[in-house]
Amino acid sequence: MPLPRTRGTALRQRLAELRGPEVPAKALDARALAALAANPGCKRRAILDGAGVNKTALASALGSPSAFGQSQFALTRGNAFEAKVKADGGAELLRLVHERLDRRAEPPTEAHVPDLAAIGPEGRTARTALALREASGTQGWTLLDHPMLALDVAGSPAFLEPDAVVVHPDGSWTVVEIKSFPMLDGSADPSKVGAAARQAAVYVLALEEVAARVEPAPRVRHRVLLVCPKDFSNLPTASAVDIRKQRAVTARQLTRLTRVEDIADALPEGTCFAPDLPSGELTAAVESVPATYAPECLSACELAFHCRDRSRADGAVTSLGRSVRAELGGLTTVEEVLAAARGEAGDPDDPAVAALRRAAELRAEALGVTACR
Ligand code: SF4
């Protein structure tokens, strides 16, 4: 539900203050949103993303630059491939959608490609919604090239730009993701396909919000089209990807995010994440927001090296992985775990403590030493 105007304005102003004066907001893309949903307990990431902070610049200013992002070469290659896929009014792209997802429909001989230009993300979102509504009743093929969708994330709107959305003759909508990693013999790297599916799931959720406002509501397909270069060529090939599971997980995780407003209210007065602040001040600002570091952050968040260092310095067991953390129950630091294993602390009836003591005994036995008690 949108915030009342005054509350929404106050929140936007507060988020701008957190970002720093004159610092432009970084739009939250689907990749970032999927990563945010993968770690819903992390308030640090939620407030930084909600405020539009450029985490890459922030990580560098903190002295722990991220190892993230595509090289210029990869970006150029990706853009060239996308342009090739969408050439001739999207003829090849629509052929692939028809072939992989909708063989029963009339083959696309021509397609409508509406102009989606408008001022600002809100204007583009409204233009996209109108184009989708109009296209749903035409009984033909429509290609929306880089539409703009909005999704409410922890109480603040995130604007998302899928590569394309196709409206089928039956009025249903399909998300298309165009990636530059290759599809070899019909299959691609599963981890990359998984990441693309999580991204597409975010777009599907945003599209469903648009569809819910159309009468009768069009069907948003839960099989998306992934287009990649075929083998080692730059010829497009495609595969239908079922994103039902990713959609359900992402929808659930997004509802678990703490509201950005509540996190902002809990921050000390004057907190600011502007990357040009002195590093001590910046570190204090970042550390004032609780984080839940896990090794998975290394492949999903620009602040991972900073948070890992902090987590290790605190001896937090989360830096060993979520599964280890879950096994250790109430023991949250490495020090507590070692003390429990040595029999110096912990409740012996606690299964985690008992298992640690048993493990320490077995280790001592194997090494021929006496376990510390
Ligand atoms: S790296 Fe830090 S800020 Fe990013 S998700 Fe992990 S704990 Fe949160």
Short mmCIF file of C-alpha atoms and ligand atoms in Angstrom, two decimals:
data_model
loop_
_atom_site.label_atom_id
_atom_site.label_comp_id
_atom_site.label_asym_id
_atom_site.label_seq_id
_atom_site.Cartn_x
_atom_site.Cartn_y
_atom_site.Cartn_z
CA MET A 1 0.00 0.00 0.00
CA PRO A 2 1.48 3.42 -0.89
CA LEU A 3 2.48 5.64 1.99
CA PRO A 4 0.31 8.69 2.70
CA ARG A 5 1.78 11.66 0.86
CA THR A 6 3.32 13.47 3.87
CA ARG A 7 4.80 10.28 5.35
CA GLY A 8 6.11 9.27 1.94
CA THR A 9 7.72 12.69 1.46
CA ALA A 10 9.26 12.62 4.94
CA LEU A 11 10.66 9.15 4.31
CA ARG A 12 12.11 10.19 0.94
CA GLN A 13 13.75 13.18 2.62
CA ARG A 14 15.18 11.02 5.42
CA LEU A 15 16.57 8.56 2.87
CA ALA A 16 18.13 11.42 0.90
CA GLU A 17 19.82 12.62 4.11
CA LEU A 18 21.19 9.13 4.73
CA ARG A 19 22.57 9.02 1.17
CA GLY A 20 24.26 12.39 1.66
CA PRO A 21 23.72 15.84 0.19
CA GLU A 22 23.93 15.96 -3.61
CA VAL A 23 24.48 12.19 -3.85
CA PRO A 24 22.17 10.77 -6.55
CA ALA A 25 20.11 7.71 -5.63
CA LYS A 26 21.21 4.43 -7.16
CA ALA A 27 18.22 2.58 -8.58
CA LEU A 28 17.56 -0.84 -7.10
CA ASP A 29 17.67 -3.39 -9.90
CA ALA A 30 16.22 -6.87 -9.91
CA ARG A 31 19.63 -8.43 -9.31
CA ALA A 32 20.05 -6.33 -6.14
CA LEU A 33 16.50 -7.07 -5.10
CA ALA A 34 16.96 -10.80 -5.53
CA ALA A 35 20.12 -10.58 -3.39
CA LEU A 36 18.27 -8.52 -0.79
CA ALA A 37 15.53 -11.12 -0.66
CA ALA A 38 18.18 -13.82 -0.21
CA ASN A 39 19.27 -12.24 3.09
CA PRO A 40 16.07 -10.70 4.48
CA GLY A 41 17.49 -10.42 8.02
CA CYS A 42 20.16 -7.91 7.00
CA LYS A 43 18.99 -4.46 8.05
CA ARG A 44 22.23 -2.92 6.81
CA ARG A 45 21.64 -3.95 3.25
CA ALA A 46 17.92 -3.10 3.46
CA ILE A 47 18.54 0.51 4.54
CA LEU A 48 21.45 1.06 2.13
CA ASP A 49 19.44 -0.26 -0.81
CA GLY A 50 16.29 1.53 0.35
CA ALA A 51 18.18 4.84 0.53
CA GLY A 52 19.71 4.28 -2.91
CA VAL A 53 23.28 4.26 -1.55
CA ASN A 54 25.91 3.23 -4.10
CA LYS A 55 27.34 0.25 -2.20
CA THR A 56 30.26 -0.16 -4.61
CA ALA A 57 31.44 3.41 -3.83
CA LEU A 58 30.72 2.87 -0.14
CA ALA A 59 32.76 -0.36 0.00
CA SER A 60 35.73 1.41 -1.63
CA ALA A 61 35.44 4.34 0.80
CA LEU A 62 35.46 1.86 3.69
CA GLY A 63 38.70 0.38 2.36
CA SER A 64 37.15 -2.97 1.37
CA PRO A 65 36.39 -2.60 -2.36
CA SER A 66 33.96 -5.11 -3.76
CA ALA A 67 34.97 -7.65 -6.35
CA PHE A 68 31.66 -7.14 -8.06
CA GLY A 69 30.38 -5.96 -11.40
CA GLN A 70 30.94 -6.75 -15.04
CA SER A 71 33.98 -5.57 -16.99
CA GLN A 72 33.48 -2.89 -19.64
CA PHE A 73 34.19 -5.54 -22.26
CA ALA A 74 31.47 -7.85 -20.89
CA LEU A 75 28.98 -4.95 -20.74
CA THR A 76 29.67 -3.96 -24.36
CA ARG A 77 29.39 -7.57 -25.51
CA GLY A 78 26.14 -8.00 -23.58
CA ASN A 79 24.63 -4.83 -25.04
CA ALA A 80 25.62 -5.85 -28.59
CA PHE A 81 24.04 -9.28 -28.12
CA GLU A 82 20.82 -7.78 -26.76
CA ALA A 83 20.62 -5.38 -29.72
CA LYS A 84 21.03 -8.34 -32.09
CA VAL A 85 18.26 -10.30 -30.34
CA LYS A 86 15.87 -7.34 -30.58
CA ALA A 87 16.75 -6.29 -34.13
CA ASP A 88 14.00 -6.00 -36.81
CA GLY A 89 11.31 -5.08 -34.34
CA GLY A 90 12.12 -8.10 -32.18
CA ALA A 91 11.34 -10.61 -34.95
CA GLU A 92 13.84 -13.21 -33.70
CA LEU A 93 12.93 -12.67 -30.08
CA LEU A 94 9.23 -13.20 -30.79
CA ARG A 95 10.01 -16.26 -32.88
CA LEU A 96 11.83 -17.71 -29.86
CA VAL A 97 8.93 -16.86 -27.51
CA HIS A 98 6.51 -18.56 -29.90
CA GLU A 99 8.73 -21.62 -30.37
CA ARG A 100 9.57 -22.18 -26.68
CA LEU A 101 6.46 -20.98 -24.88
CA ASP A 102 3.39 -20.66 -27.08
CA ARG A 103 3.42 -22.97 -30.10
CA ARG A 104 -0.37 -23.06 -30.23
CA ALA A 105 -0.60 -19.34 -30.95
CA GLU A 106 -0.39 -17.85 -34.42
CA PRO A 107 3.29 -17.39 -35.35
CA PRO A 108 4.31 -13.76 -34.98
CA THR A 109 4.56 -12.24 -38.44
CA GLU A 110 4.50 -8.72 -37.12
CA ALA A 111 4.55 -7.19 -33.67
CA HIS A 112 3.57 -3.97 -32.06
CA VAL A 113 6.51 -2.29 -30.24
CA PRO A 114 5.04 0.62 -28.27
CA ASP A 115 7.05 3.71 -27.42
CA LEU A 116 7.61 3.62 -23.65
CA ALA A 117 9.47 6.91 -23.32
CA ALA A 118 8.35 9.14 -20.45
CA ILE A 119 9.89 11.46 -17.88
CA GLY A 120 11.33 9.86 -14.77
CA PRO A 121 10.82 6.34 -13.43
CA GLU A 122 7.29 7.07 -12.22
CA GLY A 123 6.34 8.35 -15.70
CA ARG A 124 7.90 5.33 -17.40
CA THR A 125 6.13 2.97 -14.99
CA ALA A 126 2.77 4.55 -15.77
CA ARG A 127 3.50 4.44 -19.52
CA THR A 128 4.42 0.75 -19.28
CA ALA A 129 1.24 -0.08 -17.37
CA LEU A 130 -0.84 1.68 -20.02
CA ALA A 131 0.96 -0.11 -22.87
CA LEU A 132 0.44 -3.48 -21.19
CA ARG A 133 -3.24 -2.79 -20.65
CA GLU A 134 -3.73 -1.71 -24.27
CA ALA A 135 -1.74 -4.66 -25.66
CA SER A 136 -3.71 -7.24 -23.67
CA GLY A 137 -6.84 -6.65 -25.72
CA THR A 138 -5.29 -6.65 -29.21
CA GLN A 139 -5.05 -10.46 -29.71
CA GLY A 140 -1.68 -9.92 -31.41
CA TRP A 141 1.95 -10.02 -30.36
CA THR A 142 3.40 -6.99 -28.55
CA LEU A 143 7.00 -6.49 -27.51
CA LEU A 144 7.76 -4.07 -24.69
CA ASP A 145 11.42 -3.18 -24.94
CA HIS A 146 12.89 -2.22 -21.55
CA PRO A 147 9.58 -1.51 -19.81
CA MET A 148 9.65 -0.06 -16.31
CA LEU A 149 7.94 -1.75 -13.38
CA ALA A 150 7.60 -0.76 -9.75
CA LEU A 151 7.63 -3.00 -6.71
CA ASP A 152 7.12 -2.01 -3.11
CA VAL A 153 10.20 -3.14 -1.17
CA ALA A 154 10.14 -2.72 2.59
CA GLY A 155 7.85 0.28 2.25
CA SER A 156 9.74 2.12 -0.48
CA PRO A 157 9.25 1.74 -4.24
CA ALA A 158 11.92 -0.01 -6.34
CA PHE A 159 11.89 0.61 -10.08
CA LEU A 160 12.82 -2.36 -12.23
CA GLU A 161 13.67 -2.65 -15.89
CA PRO A 162 13.42 -6.13 -17.44
CA ASP A 163 15.08 -6.65 -20.81
CA ALA A 164 11.66 -7.21 -22.38
CA VAL A 165 8.09 -8.26 -21.71
CA VAL A 166 6.07 -9.97 -24.43
CA VAL A 167 2.28 -9.85 -24.60
CA HIS A 168 0.91 -13.00 -26.30
CA PRO A 169 -2.18 -13.09 -28.55
CA ASP A 170 -4.15 -14.64 -25.64
CA GLY A 171 -3.33 -11.55 -23.55
CA SER A 172 -0.84 -13.30 -21.23
CA TRP A 173 2.50 -11.71 -20.34
CA THR A 174 6.00 -13.22 -20.45
CA VAL A 175 9.23 -11.86 -18.96
CA VAL A 176 12.29 -12.17 -21.21
CA GLU A 177 15.82 -12.17 -19.84
CA ILE A 178 18.70 -11.73 -22.29
CA LYS A 179 22.09 -12.86 -20.96
CA SER A 180 25.49 -13.00 -22.59
CA PHE A 181 26.66 -16.28 -21.03
CA PRO A 182 26.58 -19.13 -23.54
CA MET A 183 24.10 -21.97 -23.81
CA LEU A 184 26.17 -24.99 -24.74
CA ASP A 185 24.32 -27.92 -26.30
CA GLY A 186 21.06 -26.45 -25.05
CA SER A 187 22.07 -25.90 -21.43
CA ALA A 188 23.87 -23.15 -19.57
CA ASP A 189 25.82 -22.88 -16.30
CA PRO A 190 23.20 -23.79 -13.63
CA SER A 191 24.40 -21.13 -11.19
CA LYS A 192 23.98 -18.44 -13.85
CA VAL A 193 20.59 -19.77 -14.87
CA GLY A 194 19.59 -19.80 -11.17
CA ALA A 195 20.64 -16.15 -10.77
CA ALA A 196 18.71 -15.20 -13.94
CA ALA A 197 15.65 -17.09 -12.64
CA ARG A 198 15.77 -15.21 -9.31
CA GLN A 199 15.99 -11.92 -11.19
CA ALA A 200 13.11 -12.88 -13.47
CA ALA A 201 11.04 -13.87 -10.42
CA VAL A 202 11.33 -10.29 -9.15
CA TYR A 203 10.06 -8.98 -12.51
CA VAL A 204 7.19 -11.45 -12.45
CA LEU A 205 6.14 -10.24 -8.99
CA ALA A 206 6.22 -6.63 -10.21
CA LEU A 207 4.24 -7.55 -13.35
CA GLU A 208 1.64 -9.33 -11.23
CA GLU A 209 1.03 -6.04 -9.39
CA VAL A 210 0.32 -4.36 -12.75
CA ALA A 211 -1.89 -7.25 -13.89
CA ALA A 212 -3.93 -7.04 -10.67
CA ARG A 213 -5.02 -3.54 -11.67
CA VAL A 214 -6.27 -4.64 -15.12
CA GLU A 215 -9.84 -5.88 -15.63
CA PRO A 216 -9.99 -8.83 -16.43
CA ALA A 217 -6.53 -9.54 -14.93
CA PRO A 218 -4.16 -10.96 -17.56
CA ARG A 219 -2.15 -14.09 -16.75
CA VAL A 220 1.50 -13.46 -15.92
CA ARG A 221 3.33 -16.56 -17.08
CA HIS A 222 5.57 -18.33 -14.57
CA ARG A 223 7.76 -19.74 -17.33
CA VAL A 224 10.11 -17.00 -18.52
CA LEU A 225 12.26 -16.97 -21.62
CA LEU A 226 16.02 -16.98 -21.14
CA VAL A 227 17.88 -15.94 -24.30
CA CYS A 228 21.63 -16.60 -24.56
CA PRO A 229 24.27 -16.92 -27.29
CA LYS A 230 24.26 -20.40 -28.84
CA ASP A 231 27.45 -22.38 -28.12
CA PHE A 232 30.41 -20.13 -28.95
CA SER A 233 28.63 -18.03 -31.57
CA ASN A 234 26.61 -14.88 -31.02
CA LEU A 235 23.46 -16.41 -32.53
CA PRO A 236 20.56 -16.29 -30.08
CA THR A 237 19.05 -19.42 -28.63
CA ALA A 238 16.53 -19.69 -25.83
CA SER A 239 15.12 -21.87 -23.15
CA ALA A 240 11.94 -21.67 -21.06
CA VAL A 241 12.71 -21.45 -17.35
CA ASP A 242 10.12 -22.33 -14.72
CA ILE A 243 10.47 -19.73 -11.96
CA ARG A 244 7.57 -20.79 -9.72
CA LYS A 245 9.88 -21.78 -6.87
CA GLN A 246 12.02 -18.64 -7.07
CA ARG A 247 8.88 -16.51 -7.25
CA ALA A 248 7.42 -18.10 -4.12
CA VAL A 249 10.70 -17.79 -2.17
CA THR A 250 11.29 -14.18 -3.23
CA ALA A 251 7.70 -13.17 -2.44
CA ARG A 252 8.01 -14.73 1.03
CA GLN A 253 11.41 -13.16 1.73
CA LEU A 254 10.31 -9.70 0.61
CA THR A 255 7.50 -9.77 3.14
CA ARG A 256 10.07 -10.57 5.84
CA LEU A 257 12.14 -7.43 5.20
CA THR A 258 12.03 -4.93 8.02
CA ARG A 259 10.45 -1.72 6.83
CA VAL A 260 13.07 0.78 5.71
CA GLU A 261 11.21 3.44 7.69
CA ASP A 262 11.61 1.49 10.94
CA ILE A 263 15.33 0.92 10.36
CA ALA A 264 15.84 4.60 9.54
CA ASP A 265 13.99 5.64 12.71
CA ALA A 266 16.33 3.51 14.84
CA LEU A 267 19.51 5.14 13.48
CA PRO A 268 21.35 7.81 15.47
CA GLU A 269 20.57 11.40 14.49
CA GLY A 270 22.88 12.67 11.73
CA THR A 271 23.79 9.22 10.33
CA CYS A 272 25.04 9.58 6.76
CA PHE A 273 26.55 7.11 4.28
CA ALA A 274 28.05 9.63 1.82
CA PRO A 275 31.24 8.03 0.45
CA ASP A 276 33.23 11.28 0.78
CA LEU A 277 32.95 11.33 4.58
CA PRO A 278 36.10 10.59 6.65
CA SER A 279 36.49 6.83 6.85
CA GLY A 280 36.10 6.68 10.67
CA GLU A 281 32.78 8.50 10.48
CA LEU A 282 31.63 6.33 7.59
CA THR A 283 32.60 3.11 9.38
CA ALA A 284 30.69 4.23 12.48
CA ALA A 285 27.62 5.00 10.35
CA VAL A 286 27.72 1.58 8.66
CA GLU A 287 28.34 -0.22 11.95
CA SER A 288 25.36 1.52 13.53
CA VAL A 289 23.08 -0.72 11.42
CA PRO A 290 22.93 -4.41 12.38
CA ALA A 291 24.08 -6.86 9.70
CA THR A 292 23.75 -10.60 9.32
CA TYR A 293 26.87 -11.65 7.45
CA ALA A 294 27.04 -15.11 5.88
CA PRO A 295 29.53 -16.45 3.30
CA GLU A 296 26.75 -16.24 0.69
CA CYS A 297 27.15 -12.45 0.89
CA LEU A 298 30.43 -12.82 -1.02
CA SER A 299 28.54 -13.57 -4.20
CA ALA A 300 25.65 -11.20 -3.61
CA CYS A 301 26.63 -7.98 -1.84
CA GLU A 302 29.19 -5.26 -2.51
CA LEU A 303 29.87 -4.82 1.22
CA ALA A 304 30.79 -8.46 1.73
CA PHE A 305 34.52 -7.94 2.41
CA HIS A 306 33.80 -5.22 4.96
CA CYS A 307 31.12 -7.26 6.74
CA ARG A 308 33.27 -10.41 6.65
CA ASP A 309 36.18 -8.61 8.35
CA ARG A 310 33.85 -7.28 11.04
CA SER A 311 32.21 -10.62 11.54
CA ARG A 312 35.57 -12.35 11.89
CA ALA A 313 36.88 -9.66 14.24
CA ASP A 314 33.80 -10.23 16.43
CA GLY A 315 34.38 -14.00 16.30
CA ALA A 316 30.81 -14.45 15.00
CA VAL A 317 29.99 -18.02 13.97
CA THR A 318 27.87 -16.72 11.09
CA SER A 319 31.12 -16.18 9.17
CA LEU A 320 31.42 -20.00 9.11
CA GLY A 321 28.15 -20.38 7.20
CA ARG A 322 24.44 -20.55 7.93
CA SER A 323 24.40 -24.33 8.39
CA VAL A 324 27.15 -24.21 11.05
CA ARG A 325 25.34 -21.33 12.71
CA ALA A 326 22.12 -23.35 12.80
CA GLU A 327 23.90 -26.38 14.33
CA LEU A 328 25.34 -24.27 17.15
CA GLY A 329 22.01 -23.11 18.57
CA GLY A 330 22.51 -20.34 21.13
CA LEU A 331 26.33 -20.24 20.79
CA THR A 332 27.01 -17.20 18.64
CA THR A 333 30.77 -16.65 18.90
CA VAL A 334 33.77 -18.87 18.25
CA GLU A 335 34.95 -18.14 21.79
CA GLU A 336 31.68 -19.44 23.27
CA VAL A 337 31.91 -22.55 21.08
CA LEU A 338 35.48 -23.32 22.22
CA ALA A 339 34.59 -22.68 25.86
CA ALA A 340 31.63 -25.04 25.53
CA ALA A 341 33.82 -27.72 23.90
CA ARG A 342 36.39 -27.41 26.69
CA GLY A 343 33.65 -27.78 29.29
CA GLU A 344 34.25 -24.29 30.66
CA ALA A 345 30.83 -22.91 29.73
CA GLY A 346 27.45 -23.91 28.37
CA ASP A 347 24.61 -26.07 29.60
CA PRO A 348 25.60 -29.76 29.33
CA ASP A 349 21.96 -30.60 28.52
CA ASP A 350 22.08 -28.37 25.45
CA PRO A 351 22.46 -30.77 22.47
CA ALA A 352 24.94 -28.41 20.76
CA VAL A 353 27.10 -28.21 23.89
CA ALA A 354 26.95 -31.99 24.41
CA ALA A 355 27.93 -32.60 20.77
CA LEU A 356 30.86 -30.18 21.06
CA ARG A 357 32.14 -31.87 24.21
CA ARG A 358 31.85 -35.28 22.62
CA ALA A 359 33.72 -34.02 19.55
CA ALA A 360 36.44 -32.57 21.77
CA GLU A 361 36.79 -35.93 23.57
CA LEU A 362 37.04 -37.84 20.29
CA ARG A 363 39.63 -35.39 19.00
CA ALA A 364 41.68 -35.71 22.19
CA GLU A 365 41.41 -39.50 22.01
CA ALA A 366 42.57 -39.51 18.38
CA LEU A 367 45.53 -37.28 19.19
CA GLY A 368 46.36 -39.22 22.39
CA VAL A 369 45.96 -36.17 24.64
CA THR A 370 43.59 -35.42 27.49
CA ALA A 371 40.54 -33.37 26.67
CA CYS A 372 40.40 -30.12 28.65
CA ARG A 373 37.68 -30.18 31.28
S1 SF4 B 1 27.56 -8.16 3.00
FE1 SF4 B 1 26.94 -7.08 4.83
S2 SF4 B 1 25.43 -5.59 4.17
FE2 SF4 B 1 25.66 -7.06 2.51
S3 SF4 B 1 24.02 -8.57 2.90
FE3 SF4 B 1 25.88 -9.35 3.85
S4 SF4 B 1 25.82 -8.63 5.95
FE4 SF4 B 1 24.34 -7.43 4.79
#
